[in-house]
C-alpha atoms as a printed R data frame, in Angstrom:
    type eleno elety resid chain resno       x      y        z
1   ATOM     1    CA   UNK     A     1 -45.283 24.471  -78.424
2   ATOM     2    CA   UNK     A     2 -46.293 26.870  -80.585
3   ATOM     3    CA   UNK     A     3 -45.954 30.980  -81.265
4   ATOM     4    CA   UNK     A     4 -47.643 33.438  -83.352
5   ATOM     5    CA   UNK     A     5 -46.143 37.199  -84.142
6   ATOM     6    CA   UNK     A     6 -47.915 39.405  -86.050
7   ATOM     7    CA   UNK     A     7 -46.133 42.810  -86.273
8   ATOM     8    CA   UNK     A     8 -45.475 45.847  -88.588
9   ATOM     9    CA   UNK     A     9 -42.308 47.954  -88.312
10  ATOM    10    CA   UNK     A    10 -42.101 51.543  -90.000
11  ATOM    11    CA   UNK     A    11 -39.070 53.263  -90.280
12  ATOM    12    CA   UNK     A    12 -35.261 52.946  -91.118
13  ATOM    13    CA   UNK     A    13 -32.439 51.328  -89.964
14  ATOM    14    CA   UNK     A    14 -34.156 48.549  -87.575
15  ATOM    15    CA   UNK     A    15 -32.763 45.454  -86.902
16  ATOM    16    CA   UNK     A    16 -35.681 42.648  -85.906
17  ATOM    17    CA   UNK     A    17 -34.449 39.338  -85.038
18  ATOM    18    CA   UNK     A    18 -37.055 36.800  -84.595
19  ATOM    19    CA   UNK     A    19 -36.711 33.438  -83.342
20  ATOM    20    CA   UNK     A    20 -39.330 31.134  -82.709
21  ATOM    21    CA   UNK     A    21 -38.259 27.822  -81.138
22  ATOM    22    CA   UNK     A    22 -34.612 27.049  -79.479
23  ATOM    23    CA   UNK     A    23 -31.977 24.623  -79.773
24  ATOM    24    CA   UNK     A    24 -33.380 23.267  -76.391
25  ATOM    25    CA   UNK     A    25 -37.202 23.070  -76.651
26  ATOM    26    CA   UNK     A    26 -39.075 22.161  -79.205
27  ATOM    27    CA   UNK     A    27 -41.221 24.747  -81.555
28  ATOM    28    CA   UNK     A    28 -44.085 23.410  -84.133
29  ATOM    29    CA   UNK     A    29 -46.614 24.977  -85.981
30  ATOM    30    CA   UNK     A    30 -44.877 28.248  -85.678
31  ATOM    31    CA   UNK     A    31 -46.822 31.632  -87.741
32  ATOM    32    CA   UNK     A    32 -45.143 34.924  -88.683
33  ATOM    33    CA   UNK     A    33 -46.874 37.566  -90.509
34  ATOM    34    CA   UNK     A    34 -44.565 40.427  -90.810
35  ATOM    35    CA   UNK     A    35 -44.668 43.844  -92.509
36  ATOM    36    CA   UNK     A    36 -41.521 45.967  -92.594
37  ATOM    37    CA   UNK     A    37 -42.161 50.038  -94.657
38  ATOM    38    CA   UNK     A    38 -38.759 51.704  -94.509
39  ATOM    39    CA   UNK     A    39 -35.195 51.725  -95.847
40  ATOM    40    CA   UNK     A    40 -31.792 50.147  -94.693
41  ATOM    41    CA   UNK     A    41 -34.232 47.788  -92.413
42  ATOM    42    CA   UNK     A    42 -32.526 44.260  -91.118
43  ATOM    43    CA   UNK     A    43 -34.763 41.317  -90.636
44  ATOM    44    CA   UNK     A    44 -33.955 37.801  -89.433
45  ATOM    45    CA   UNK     A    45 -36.361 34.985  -89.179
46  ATOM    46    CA   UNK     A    46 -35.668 31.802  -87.473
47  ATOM    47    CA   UNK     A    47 -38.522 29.287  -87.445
48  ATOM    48    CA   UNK     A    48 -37.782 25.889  -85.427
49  ATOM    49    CA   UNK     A    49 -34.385 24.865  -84.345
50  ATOM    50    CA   UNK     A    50 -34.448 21.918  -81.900
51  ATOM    51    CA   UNK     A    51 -34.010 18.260  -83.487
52  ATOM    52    CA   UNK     A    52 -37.853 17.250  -82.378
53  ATOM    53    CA   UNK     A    53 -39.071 20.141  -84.239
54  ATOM    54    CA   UNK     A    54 -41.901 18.602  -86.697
55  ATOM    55    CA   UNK     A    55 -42.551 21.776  -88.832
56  ATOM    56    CA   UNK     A    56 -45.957 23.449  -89.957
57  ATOM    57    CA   UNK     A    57 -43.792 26.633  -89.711
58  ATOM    58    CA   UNK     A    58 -45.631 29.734  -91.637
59  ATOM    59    CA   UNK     A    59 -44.961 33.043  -92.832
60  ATOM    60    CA   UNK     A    60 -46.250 35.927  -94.903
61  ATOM    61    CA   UNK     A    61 -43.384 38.684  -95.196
62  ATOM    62    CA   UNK     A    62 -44.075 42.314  -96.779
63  ATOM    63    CA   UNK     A    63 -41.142 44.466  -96.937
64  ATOM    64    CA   UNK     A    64 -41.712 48.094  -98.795
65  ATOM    65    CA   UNK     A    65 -38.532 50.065  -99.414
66  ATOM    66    CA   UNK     A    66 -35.010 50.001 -100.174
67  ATOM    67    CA   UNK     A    67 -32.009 48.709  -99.043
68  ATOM    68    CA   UNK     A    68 -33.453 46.328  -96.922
69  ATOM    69    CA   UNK     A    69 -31.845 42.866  -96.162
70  ATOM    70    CA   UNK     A    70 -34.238 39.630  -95.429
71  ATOM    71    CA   UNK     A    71 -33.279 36.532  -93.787
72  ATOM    72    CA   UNK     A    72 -35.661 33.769  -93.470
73  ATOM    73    CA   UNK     A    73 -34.819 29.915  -92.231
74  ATOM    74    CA   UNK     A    74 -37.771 27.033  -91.535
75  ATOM    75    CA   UNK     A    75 -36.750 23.701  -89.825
76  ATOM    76    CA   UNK     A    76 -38.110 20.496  -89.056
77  ATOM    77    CA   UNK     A    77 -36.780 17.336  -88.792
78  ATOM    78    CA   UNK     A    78 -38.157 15.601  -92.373
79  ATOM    79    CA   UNK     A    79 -41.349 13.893  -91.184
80  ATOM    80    CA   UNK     A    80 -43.234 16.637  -89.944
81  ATOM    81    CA   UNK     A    81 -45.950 18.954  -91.748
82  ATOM    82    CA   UNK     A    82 -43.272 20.976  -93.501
83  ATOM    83    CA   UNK     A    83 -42.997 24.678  -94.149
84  ATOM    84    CA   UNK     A    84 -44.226 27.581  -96.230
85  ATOM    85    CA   UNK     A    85 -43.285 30.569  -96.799
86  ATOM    86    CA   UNK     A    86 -44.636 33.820  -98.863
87  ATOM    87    CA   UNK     A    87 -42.362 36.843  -99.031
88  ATOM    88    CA   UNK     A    88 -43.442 40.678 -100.990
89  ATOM    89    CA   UNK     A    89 -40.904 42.957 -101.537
90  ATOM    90    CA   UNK     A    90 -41.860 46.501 -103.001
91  ATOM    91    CA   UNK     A    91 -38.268 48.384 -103.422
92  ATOM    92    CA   UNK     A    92 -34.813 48.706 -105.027
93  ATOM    93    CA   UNK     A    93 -31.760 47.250 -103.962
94  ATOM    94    CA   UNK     A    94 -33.550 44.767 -100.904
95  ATOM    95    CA   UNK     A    95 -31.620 41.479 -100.498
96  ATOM    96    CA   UNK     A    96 -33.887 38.293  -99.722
97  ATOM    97    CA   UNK     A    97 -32.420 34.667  -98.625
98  ATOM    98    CA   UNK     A    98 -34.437 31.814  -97.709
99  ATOM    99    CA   UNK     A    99 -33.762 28.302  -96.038
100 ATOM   100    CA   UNK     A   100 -36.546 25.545  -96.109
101 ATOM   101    CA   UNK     A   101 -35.032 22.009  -94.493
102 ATOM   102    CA   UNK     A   102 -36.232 18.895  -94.771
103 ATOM   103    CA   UNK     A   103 -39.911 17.826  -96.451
104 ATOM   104    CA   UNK     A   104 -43.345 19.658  -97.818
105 ATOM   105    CA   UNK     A   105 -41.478 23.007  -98.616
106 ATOM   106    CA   UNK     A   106 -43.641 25.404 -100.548
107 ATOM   107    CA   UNK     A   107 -41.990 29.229 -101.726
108 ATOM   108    CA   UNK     A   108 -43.837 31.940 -103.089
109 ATOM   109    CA   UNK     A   109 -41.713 35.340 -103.678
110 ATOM   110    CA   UNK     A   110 -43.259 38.425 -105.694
111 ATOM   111    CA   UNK     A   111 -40.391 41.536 -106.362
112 ATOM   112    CA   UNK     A   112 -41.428 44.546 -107.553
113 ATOM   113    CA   UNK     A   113 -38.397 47.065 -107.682
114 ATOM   114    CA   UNK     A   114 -34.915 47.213 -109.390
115 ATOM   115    CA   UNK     A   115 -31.841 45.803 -108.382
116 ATOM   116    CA   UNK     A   116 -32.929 42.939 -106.156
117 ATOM   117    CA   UNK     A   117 -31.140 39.764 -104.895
118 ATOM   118    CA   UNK     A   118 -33.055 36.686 -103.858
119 ATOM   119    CA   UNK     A   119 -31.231 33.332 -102.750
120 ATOM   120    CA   UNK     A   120 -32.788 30.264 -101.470
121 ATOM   121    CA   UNK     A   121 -32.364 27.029 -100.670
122 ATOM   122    CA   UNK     A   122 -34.460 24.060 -100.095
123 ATOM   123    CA   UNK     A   123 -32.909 21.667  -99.028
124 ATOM   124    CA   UNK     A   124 -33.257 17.708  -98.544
125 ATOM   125    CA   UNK     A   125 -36.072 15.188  -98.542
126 ATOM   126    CA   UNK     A   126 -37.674 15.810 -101.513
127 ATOM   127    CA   UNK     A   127 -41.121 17.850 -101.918
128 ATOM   128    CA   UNK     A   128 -39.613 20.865 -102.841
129 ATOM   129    CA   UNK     A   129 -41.702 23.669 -104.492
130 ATOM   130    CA   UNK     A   130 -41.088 27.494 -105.359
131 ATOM   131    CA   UNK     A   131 -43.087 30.560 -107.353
132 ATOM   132    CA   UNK     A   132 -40.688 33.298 -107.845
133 ATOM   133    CA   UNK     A   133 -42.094 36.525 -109.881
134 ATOM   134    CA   UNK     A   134 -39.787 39.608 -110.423
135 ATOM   135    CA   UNK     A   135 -39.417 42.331 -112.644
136 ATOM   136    CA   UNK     A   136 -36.727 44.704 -114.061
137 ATOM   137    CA   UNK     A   137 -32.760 43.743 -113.214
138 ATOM   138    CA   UNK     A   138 -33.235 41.237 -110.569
139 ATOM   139    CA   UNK     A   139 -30.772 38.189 -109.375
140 ATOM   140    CA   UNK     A   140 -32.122 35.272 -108.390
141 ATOM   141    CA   UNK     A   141 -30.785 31.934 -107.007
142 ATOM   142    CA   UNK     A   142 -32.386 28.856 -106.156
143 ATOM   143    CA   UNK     A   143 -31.258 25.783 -105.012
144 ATOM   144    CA   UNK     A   144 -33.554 22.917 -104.370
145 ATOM   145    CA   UNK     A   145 -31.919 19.855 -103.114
146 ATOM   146    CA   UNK     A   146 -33.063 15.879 -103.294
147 ATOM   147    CA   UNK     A   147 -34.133 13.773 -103.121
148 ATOM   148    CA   UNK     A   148 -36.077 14.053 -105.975
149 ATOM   149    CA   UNK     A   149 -39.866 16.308 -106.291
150 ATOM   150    CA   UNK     A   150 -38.724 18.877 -107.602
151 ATOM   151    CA   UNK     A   151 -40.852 21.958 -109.090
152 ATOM   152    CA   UNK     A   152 -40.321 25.955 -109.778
153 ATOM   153    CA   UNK     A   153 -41.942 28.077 -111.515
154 ATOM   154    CA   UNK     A   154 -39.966 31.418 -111.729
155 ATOM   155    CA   UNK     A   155 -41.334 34.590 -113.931
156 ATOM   156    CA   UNK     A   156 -38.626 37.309 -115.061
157 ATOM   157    CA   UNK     A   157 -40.041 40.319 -116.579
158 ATOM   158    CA   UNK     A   158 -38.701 43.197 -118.074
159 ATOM   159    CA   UNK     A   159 -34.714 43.375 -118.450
160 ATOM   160    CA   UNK     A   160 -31.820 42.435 -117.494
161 ATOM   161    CA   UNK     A   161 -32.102 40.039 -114.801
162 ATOM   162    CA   UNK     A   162 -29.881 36.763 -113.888
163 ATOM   163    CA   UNK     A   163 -30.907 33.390 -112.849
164 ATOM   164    CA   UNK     A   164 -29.332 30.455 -111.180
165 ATOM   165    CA   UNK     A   165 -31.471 27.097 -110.834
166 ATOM   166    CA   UNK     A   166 -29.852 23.921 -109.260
167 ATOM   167    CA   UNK     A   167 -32.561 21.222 -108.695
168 ATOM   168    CA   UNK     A   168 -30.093 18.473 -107.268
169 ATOM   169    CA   UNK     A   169 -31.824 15.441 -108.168
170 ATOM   170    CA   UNK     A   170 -32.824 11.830 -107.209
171 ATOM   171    CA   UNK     A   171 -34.710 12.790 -110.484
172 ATOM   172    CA   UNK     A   172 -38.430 14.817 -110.329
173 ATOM   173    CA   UNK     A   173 -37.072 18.254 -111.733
174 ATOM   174    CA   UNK     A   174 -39.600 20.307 -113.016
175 ATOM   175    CA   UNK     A   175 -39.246 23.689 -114.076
């Protein structure tokens, strides 16, 4: 099966969790297209679960504000249609982590602010790929595990900002 949820949330101090697919049933071709305007905001995202999940999990985040703490995690179970994910975050201080598991995993994060965090990790078979673009006094760290195609392309502007890249191998690192 599949879901679609398409929502925006104004305001502070909401918690969203989202989950689309259980550890029971099976959840494919999931979509989320999210907006979140406010401060101290809490979102989780859970996209496919079950072990006969195949993937095609998407989602377009756009958080505006501060303070506001991201969680996003896509599934499958390595031979499905993989995942993709593109997450906008207009604020200071926000906190972003990602999972992508398993194969086709394709990242795009854009941070315009100060004093962001952004961790993710893709991890396992291979087919990894990630655009990360952020400006002044940012941390960001990215993991992208093997077996082997690896590619990111992250931008730092401005000042000040700290990176950590791990591409864990079976060779195919590009950066």
């Amino acid at each position: 099966s599949n879901s679609i949820v398409d929502a925006t949330i104004s305001g502070d101090y909401n918690t969203i969790n989202i989950k689309q697919g259980s550890a029971t049933n099976s959840s494919d071709d999931n979509v989320l297209l999210f907006g979140i305007n406010g401060d101290h905001n809490s979102l989780t995202v859970s996209q496919g679960d079950y072990s006969g999940d195949t993937g095609g999990h998407r989602a377009i985040v756009d958080i505006t504000g501060g303070y506001n703490t991201i969680g996003l995690t896509q599934y499958n179970i390595g031979f499905g249609s993989g995942q993709f994910a593109d997450i906008n975050v207009n604020g200071n201080s926000n906190t972003v982590s990602s999972a992508q598991r398993e194969t086709d995993k394709m990242l795009f994060v854009d941070v315009n602010g100060n004093s962001n965090s952004i961790t993710t990790n893709q991890k396992d078979s291979g087919e990894h790929f990630l655009d990360i673009t952020v400006t002044n006094n940012q941390t960001v760290s990215v993991v992208q595990e093997g077996t082997g195609d690896h590619a990111a392309t992250i931008d730092l502007s401005g000042y000040s900002s700290t990176l950590q890249l791990n591409q864990n191998s079976s060779t195919d690192q590009v950066y």
